[in-house]
Structure formats: structure tokens, C-alpha cells
PDB file of C-alpha atoms in Angstrom:
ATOM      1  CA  UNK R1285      -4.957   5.463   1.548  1.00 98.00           C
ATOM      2  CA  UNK R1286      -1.209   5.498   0.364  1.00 98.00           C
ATOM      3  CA  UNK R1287       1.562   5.755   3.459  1.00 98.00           C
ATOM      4  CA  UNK R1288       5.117   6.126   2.430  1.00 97.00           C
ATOM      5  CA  UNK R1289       7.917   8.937   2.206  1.00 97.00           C
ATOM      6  CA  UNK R1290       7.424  10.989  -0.683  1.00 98.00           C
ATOM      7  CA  UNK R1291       9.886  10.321  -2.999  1.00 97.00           C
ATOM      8  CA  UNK R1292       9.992   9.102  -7.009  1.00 97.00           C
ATOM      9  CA  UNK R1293      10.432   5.782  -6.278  1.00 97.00           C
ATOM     10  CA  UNK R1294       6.512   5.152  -4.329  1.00 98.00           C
ATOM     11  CA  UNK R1295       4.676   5.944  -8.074  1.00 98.00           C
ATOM     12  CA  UNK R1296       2.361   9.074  -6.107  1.00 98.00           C
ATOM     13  CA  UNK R1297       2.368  10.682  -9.618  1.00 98.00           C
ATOM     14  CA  UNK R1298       0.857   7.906 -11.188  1.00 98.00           C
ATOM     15  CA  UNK R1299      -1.693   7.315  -8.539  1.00 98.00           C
ATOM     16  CA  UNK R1300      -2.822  10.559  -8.795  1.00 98.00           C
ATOM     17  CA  UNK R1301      -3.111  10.161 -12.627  1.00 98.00           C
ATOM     18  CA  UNK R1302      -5.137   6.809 -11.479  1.00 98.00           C
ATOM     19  CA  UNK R1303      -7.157   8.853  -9.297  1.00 98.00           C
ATOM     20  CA  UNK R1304      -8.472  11.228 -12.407  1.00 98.00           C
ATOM     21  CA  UNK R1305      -9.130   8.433 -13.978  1.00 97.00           C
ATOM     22  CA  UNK R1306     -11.704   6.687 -11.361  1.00 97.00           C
ATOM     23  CA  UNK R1307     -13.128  10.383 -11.007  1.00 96.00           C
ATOM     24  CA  UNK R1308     -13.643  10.462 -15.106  1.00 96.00           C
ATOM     25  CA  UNK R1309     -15.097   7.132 -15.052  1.00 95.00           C
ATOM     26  CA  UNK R1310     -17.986   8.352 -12.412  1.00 94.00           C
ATOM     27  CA  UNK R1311     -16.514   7.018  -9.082  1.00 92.00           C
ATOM     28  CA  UNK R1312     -16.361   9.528  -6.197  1.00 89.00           C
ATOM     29  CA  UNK R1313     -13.422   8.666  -4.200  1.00 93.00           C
ATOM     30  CA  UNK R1314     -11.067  10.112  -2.198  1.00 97.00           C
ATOM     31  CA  UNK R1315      -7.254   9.758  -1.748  1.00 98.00           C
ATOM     32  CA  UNK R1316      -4.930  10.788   1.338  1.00 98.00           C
ATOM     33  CA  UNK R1317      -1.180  10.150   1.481  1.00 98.00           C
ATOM     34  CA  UNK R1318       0.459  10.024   4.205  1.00 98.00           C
ATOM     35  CA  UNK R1319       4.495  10.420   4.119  1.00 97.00           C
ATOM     36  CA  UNK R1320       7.482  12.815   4.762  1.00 97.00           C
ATOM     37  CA  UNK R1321       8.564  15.335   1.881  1.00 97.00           C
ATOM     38  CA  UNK R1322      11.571  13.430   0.282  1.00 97.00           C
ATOM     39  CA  UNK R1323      12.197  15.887  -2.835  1.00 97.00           C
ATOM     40  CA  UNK R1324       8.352  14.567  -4.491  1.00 98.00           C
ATOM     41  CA  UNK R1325       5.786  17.022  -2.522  1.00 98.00           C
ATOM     42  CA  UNK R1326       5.933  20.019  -4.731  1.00 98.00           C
ATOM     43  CA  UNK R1327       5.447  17.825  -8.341  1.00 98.00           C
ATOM     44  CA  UNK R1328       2.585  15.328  -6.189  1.00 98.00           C
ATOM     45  CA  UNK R1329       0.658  19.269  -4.992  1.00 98.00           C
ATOM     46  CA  UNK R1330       1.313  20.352  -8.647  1.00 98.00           C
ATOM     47  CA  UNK R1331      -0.003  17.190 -10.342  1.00 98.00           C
ATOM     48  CA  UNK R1332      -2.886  16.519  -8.076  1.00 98.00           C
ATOM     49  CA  UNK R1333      -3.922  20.569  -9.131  1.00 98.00           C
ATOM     50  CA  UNK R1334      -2.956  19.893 -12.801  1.00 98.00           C
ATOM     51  CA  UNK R1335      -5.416  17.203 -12.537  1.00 97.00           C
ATOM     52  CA  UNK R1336      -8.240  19.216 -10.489  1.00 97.00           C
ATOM     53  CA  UNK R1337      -8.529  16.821  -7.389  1.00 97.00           C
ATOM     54  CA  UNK R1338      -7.387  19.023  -4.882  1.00 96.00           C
ATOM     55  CA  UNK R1339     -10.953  18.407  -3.493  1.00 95.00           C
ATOM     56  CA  UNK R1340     -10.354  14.804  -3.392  1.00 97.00           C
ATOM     57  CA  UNK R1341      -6.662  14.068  -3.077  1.00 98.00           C
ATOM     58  CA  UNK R1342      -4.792  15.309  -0.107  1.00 98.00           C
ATOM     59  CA  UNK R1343      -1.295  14.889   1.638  1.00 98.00           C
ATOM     60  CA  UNK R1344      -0.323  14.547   5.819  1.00 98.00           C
ATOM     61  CA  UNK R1345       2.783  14.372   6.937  1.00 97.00           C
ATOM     62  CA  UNK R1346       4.241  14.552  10.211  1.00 97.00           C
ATOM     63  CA  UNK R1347       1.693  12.340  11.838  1.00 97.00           C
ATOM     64  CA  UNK R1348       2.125   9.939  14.774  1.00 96.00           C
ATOM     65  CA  UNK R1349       1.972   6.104  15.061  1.00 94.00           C
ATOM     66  CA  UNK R1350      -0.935   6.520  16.649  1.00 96.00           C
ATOM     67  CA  UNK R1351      -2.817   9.022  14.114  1.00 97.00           C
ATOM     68  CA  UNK R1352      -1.440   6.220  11.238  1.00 97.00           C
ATOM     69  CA  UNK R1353      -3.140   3.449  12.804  1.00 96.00           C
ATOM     70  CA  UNK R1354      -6.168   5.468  13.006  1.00 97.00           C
ATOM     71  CA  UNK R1355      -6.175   6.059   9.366  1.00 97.00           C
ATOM     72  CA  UNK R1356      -5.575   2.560   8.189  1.00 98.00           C
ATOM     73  CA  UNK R1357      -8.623   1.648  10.595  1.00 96.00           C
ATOM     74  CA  UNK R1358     -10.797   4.461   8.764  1.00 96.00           C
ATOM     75  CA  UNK R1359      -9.938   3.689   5.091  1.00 97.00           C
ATOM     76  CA  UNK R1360     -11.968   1.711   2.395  1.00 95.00           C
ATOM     77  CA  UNK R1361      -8.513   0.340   0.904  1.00 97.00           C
ATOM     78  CA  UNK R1362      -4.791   0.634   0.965  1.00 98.00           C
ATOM     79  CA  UNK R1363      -2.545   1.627  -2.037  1.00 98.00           C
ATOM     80  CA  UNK R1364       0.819   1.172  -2.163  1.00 98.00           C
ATOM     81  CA  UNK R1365       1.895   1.908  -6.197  1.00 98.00           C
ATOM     82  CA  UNK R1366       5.823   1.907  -5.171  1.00 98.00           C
ATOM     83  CA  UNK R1367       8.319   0.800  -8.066  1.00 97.00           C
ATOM     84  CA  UNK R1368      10.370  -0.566  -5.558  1.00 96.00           C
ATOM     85  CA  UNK R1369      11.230  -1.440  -2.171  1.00 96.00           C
ATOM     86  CA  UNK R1370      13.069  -3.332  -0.039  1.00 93.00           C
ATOM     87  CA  UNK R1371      10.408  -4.772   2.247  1.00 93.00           C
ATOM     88  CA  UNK R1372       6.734  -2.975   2.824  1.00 93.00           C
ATOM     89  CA  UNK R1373       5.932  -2.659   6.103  1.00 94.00           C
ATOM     90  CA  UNK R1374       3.014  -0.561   5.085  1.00 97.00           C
ATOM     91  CA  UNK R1375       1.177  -3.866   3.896  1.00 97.00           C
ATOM     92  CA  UNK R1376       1.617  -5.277   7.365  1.00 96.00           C
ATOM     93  CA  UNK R1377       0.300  -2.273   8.639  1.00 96.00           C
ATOM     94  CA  UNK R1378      -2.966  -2.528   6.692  1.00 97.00           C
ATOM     95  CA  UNK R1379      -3.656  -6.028   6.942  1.00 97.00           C
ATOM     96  CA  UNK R1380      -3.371  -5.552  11.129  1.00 95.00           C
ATOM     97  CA  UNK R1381      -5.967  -2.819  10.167  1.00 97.00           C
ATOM     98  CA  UNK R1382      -7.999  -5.244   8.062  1.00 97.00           C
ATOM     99  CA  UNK R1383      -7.479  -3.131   4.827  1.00 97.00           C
ATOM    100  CA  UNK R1384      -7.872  -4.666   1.204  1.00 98.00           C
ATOM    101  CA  UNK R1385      -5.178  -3.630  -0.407  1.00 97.00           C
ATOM    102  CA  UNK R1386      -3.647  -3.086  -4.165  1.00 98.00           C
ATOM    103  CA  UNK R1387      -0.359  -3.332  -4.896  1.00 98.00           C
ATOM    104  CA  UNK R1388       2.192  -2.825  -7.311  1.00 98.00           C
ATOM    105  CA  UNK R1389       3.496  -6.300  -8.802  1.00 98.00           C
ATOM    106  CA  UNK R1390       6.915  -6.218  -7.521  1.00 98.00           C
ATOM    107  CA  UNK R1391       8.523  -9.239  -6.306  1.00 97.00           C
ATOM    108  CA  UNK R1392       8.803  -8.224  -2.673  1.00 97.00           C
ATOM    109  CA  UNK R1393       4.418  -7.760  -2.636  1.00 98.00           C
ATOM    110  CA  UNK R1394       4.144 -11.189  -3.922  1.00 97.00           C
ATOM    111  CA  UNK R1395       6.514 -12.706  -1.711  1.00 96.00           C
ATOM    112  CA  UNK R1396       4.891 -10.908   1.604  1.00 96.00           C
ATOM    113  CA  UNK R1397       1.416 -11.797   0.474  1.00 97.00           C
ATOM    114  CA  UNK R1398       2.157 -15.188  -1.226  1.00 97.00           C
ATOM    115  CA  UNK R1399       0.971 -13.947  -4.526  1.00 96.00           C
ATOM    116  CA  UNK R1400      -2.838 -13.460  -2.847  1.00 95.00           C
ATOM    117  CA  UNK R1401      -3.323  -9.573  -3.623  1.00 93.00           C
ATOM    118  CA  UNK R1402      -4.459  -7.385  -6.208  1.00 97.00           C
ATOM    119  CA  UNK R1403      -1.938  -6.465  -8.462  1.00 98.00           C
ATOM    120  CA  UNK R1404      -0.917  -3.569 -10.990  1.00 98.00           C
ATOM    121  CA  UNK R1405       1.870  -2.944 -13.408  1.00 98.00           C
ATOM    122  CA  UNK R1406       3.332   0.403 -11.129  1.00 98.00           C
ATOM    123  CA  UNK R1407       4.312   1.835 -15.284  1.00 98.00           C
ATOM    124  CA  UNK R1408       0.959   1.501 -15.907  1.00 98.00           C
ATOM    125  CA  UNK R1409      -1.883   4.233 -14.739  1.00 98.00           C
ATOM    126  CA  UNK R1410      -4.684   2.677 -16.358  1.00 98.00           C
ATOM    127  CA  UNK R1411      -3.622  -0.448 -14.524  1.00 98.00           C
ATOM    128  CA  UNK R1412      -3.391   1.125 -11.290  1.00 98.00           C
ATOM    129  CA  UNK R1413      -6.867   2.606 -11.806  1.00 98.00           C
ATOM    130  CA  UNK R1414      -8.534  -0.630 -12.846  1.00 98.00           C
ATOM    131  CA  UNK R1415      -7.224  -2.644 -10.178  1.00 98.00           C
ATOM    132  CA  UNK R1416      -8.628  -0.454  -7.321  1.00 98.00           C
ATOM    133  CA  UNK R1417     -11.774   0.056  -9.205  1.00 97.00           C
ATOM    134  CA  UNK R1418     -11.856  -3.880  -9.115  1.00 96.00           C
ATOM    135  CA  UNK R1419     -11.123  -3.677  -5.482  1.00 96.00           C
ATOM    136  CA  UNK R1420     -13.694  -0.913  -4.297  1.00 94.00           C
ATOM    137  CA  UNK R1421     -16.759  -2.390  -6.832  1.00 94.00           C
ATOM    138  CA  UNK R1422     -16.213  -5.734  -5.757  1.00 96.00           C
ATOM    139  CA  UNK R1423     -17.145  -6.758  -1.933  1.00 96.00           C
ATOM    140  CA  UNK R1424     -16.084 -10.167  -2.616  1.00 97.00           C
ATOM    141  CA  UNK R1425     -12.547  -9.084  -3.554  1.00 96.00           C
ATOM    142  CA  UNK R1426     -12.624  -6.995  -0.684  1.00 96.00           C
ATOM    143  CA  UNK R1427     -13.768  -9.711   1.325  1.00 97.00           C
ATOM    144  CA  UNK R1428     -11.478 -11.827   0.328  1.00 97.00           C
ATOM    145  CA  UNK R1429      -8.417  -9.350   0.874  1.00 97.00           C
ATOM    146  CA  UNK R1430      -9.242  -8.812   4.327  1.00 97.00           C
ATOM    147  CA  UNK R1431      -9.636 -12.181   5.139  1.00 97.00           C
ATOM    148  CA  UNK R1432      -6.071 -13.408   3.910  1.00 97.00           C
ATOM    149  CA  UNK R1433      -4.435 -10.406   5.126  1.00 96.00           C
ATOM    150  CA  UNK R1434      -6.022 -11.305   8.697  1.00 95.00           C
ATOM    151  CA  UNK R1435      -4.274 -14.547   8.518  1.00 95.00           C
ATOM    152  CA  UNK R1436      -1.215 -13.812   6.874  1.00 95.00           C
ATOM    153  CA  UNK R1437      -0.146 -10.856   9.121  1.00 93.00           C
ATOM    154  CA  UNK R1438       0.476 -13.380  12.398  1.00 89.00           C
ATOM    155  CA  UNK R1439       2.992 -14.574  10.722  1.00 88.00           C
ATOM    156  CA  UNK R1440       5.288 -11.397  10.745  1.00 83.00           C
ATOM    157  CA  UNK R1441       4.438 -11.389  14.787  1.00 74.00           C
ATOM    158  CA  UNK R1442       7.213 -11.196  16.905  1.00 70.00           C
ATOM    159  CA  UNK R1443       6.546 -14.476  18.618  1.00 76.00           C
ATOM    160  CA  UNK R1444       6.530 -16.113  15.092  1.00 68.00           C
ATOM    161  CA  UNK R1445       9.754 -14.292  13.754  1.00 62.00           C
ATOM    162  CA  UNK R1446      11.115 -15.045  17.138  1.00 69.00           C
ATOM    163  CA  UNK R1447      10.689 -18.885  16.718  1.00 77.00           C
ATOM    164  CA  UNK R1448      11.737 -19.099  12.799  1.00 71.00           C
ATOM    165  CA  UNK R1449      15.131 -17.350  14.506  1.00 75.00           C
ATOM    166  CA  UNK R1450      15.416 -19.616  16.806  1.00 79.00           C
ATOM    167  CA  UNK R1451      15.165 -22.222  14.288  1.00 79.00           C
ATOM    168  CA  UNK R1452      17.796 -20.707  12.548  1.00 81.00           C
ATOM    169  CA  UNK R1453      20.036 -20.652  15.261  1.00 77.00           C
ATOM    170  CA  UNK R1454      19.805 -24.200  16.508  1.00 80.00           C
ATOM    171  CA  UNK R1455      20.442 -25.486  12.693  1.00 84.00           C
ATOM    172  CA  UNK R1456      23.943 -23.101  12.826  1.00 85.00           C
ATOM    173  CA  UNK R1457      24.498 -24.367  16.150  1.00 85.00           C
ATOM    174  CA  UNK R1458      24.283 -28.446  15.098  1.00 79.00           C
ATOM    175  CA  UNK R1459      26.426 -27.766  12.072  1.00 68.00           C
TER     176      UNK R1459
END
């Protein structure tokens, strides 16, 4: 599963590449993205036929909050391949969904999981492929995703945010 807008900037050509890799190498896997058409649609539908994975690659959009979370819940793993971005709440999302995930290494990944994911170079497809082969061979990597992401998603609750403002506040309000 990938979930974000579809624009340049989330790396869905490059997954797909990724994605004809895994398939060349023997694994039988499936990819669905889910996003809004930001300009990237057309070249992601052209790519994933140039590639012959329409079978085995496919895009939703316009889908509820709702039909989202259901999708997180029924995936083997969460890819998010971006270049950049400014937060990710898509990583949240899978980790409340107890998703492994693989992730481009960006600063703002490593900073939301404290440098505990599975990484790829985004410029890289062979990269991208070999991490989430890595990920969907191994159960103890998977394993060991889910777990951390289990623990490391209360602290992005609201009842945790709402105390680290408060803490915030009161050390303004003494200076």
C-alpha cells in the first residue's frame, strides 16, 4: 500500500519500476495507491502499463477516511517512496493500523520513527525494491516494525501532544 496525492514529488514512478522488479525476481505481489490526481495519474497509468502490471498495480482515489483505514488494516506493508515532505501523516496512519512499513530515507522518516524503519534511497529503484523484499521475506523485520510502530504512534496522541504543549506554554509563561 502507498497513500498520498499523486504528484512528482511521492516517487510512484519509481515504485512502480520497484514493483517490476519484485515481479522479475519471482515475488507475486500486489500494489494499490491510494491518492488524488495532482498532475502524476496519467504518467503512474502509463508506466504501470509500460511495465505490464496493470494486473497487479492499481490506483483509488476519492476514497473516505473510513475506506483508508480499512485498507491500511488489510495490507501486508506500507510504502511511502516520497522525495520529500513536510511531515507524513501516512506513517502514523499505518503504524495505528499495525503496518510494517518502508520508507524513503528522508530526514523527516527518521525523525518520526527515531531512525527504527526500513529505509531506501527514494533515487534509487533497486533500493526501493530490495528494501520491501527485505520487509515482506522477513517476519522478523516485520515483526519488529509492527511492534515499534505500536509504541511509537501514542506518542503523536492528542493527549500526549496536548501535554508536550502545555509544557511549552508554562516554560514561555515563567520566562
Amino acid at each position: 500500500l502507498a497513500v498520498g496525492h499523486l504528484e512528482r514529488r511521492k516517487n510512484y514512478l519509481r515504485l512502480v519500476e520497484a514493483m517490476a522488479r519484485l515481479r522479475d525476481r519471482g515475488y507475486s505481489c500486489n500494489l494499490l495507491i491510494i491518492g488524488n490526481d495532482r498532475g502524476e495519474r496519467k504518467a503512474i497509468e502509463e508506466r504501470i502499463n509500460t511495465k505490464k502490471l496493470s494486473g497487479h498495480v492499481k490506483i483509488l482515489s476519492n476514497l473516505s477516511d473510513f475506506e483508508v483505514q480499512c485498507v491500511y488494516k488489510l495490507c501486508s506493508m506500507f510504502v511511502f517512496p516520497s522525495s520529500y515532505e513536510g511531515f507524513g501523516i501516512p506513517i502514523l496512519e499505518a503504524m495505528a493500523a499495525g503496518r510494517p512499513m518502508v520508507l524513503s530515507d528522508i530526514p523527516v522518516f527518521r525523525e518520526i520513527t527515531e531512525n527504527q524503519g526500513a529505509y531506501f534511497n527514494h533515487n534509487d529503484t533497486e533500493a526501493i525494491a530490495s528494501a520491501m523484499e527485505k520487509v515482506l521475506s522477513s517476519s522478523n523485520d516485520r515483526k519488529r516494525l509492527i511492534e515499534y510502530g505500536n509504541r511509537r504512534v501514542h506518542a503523536f496522541s492528542f493527549t500526549s501532544l496536548a501535554k508536550q504543549l502545555e509544557g511549552i506554554y508554562r516554560s514561555l509563561i515563567k520566562h
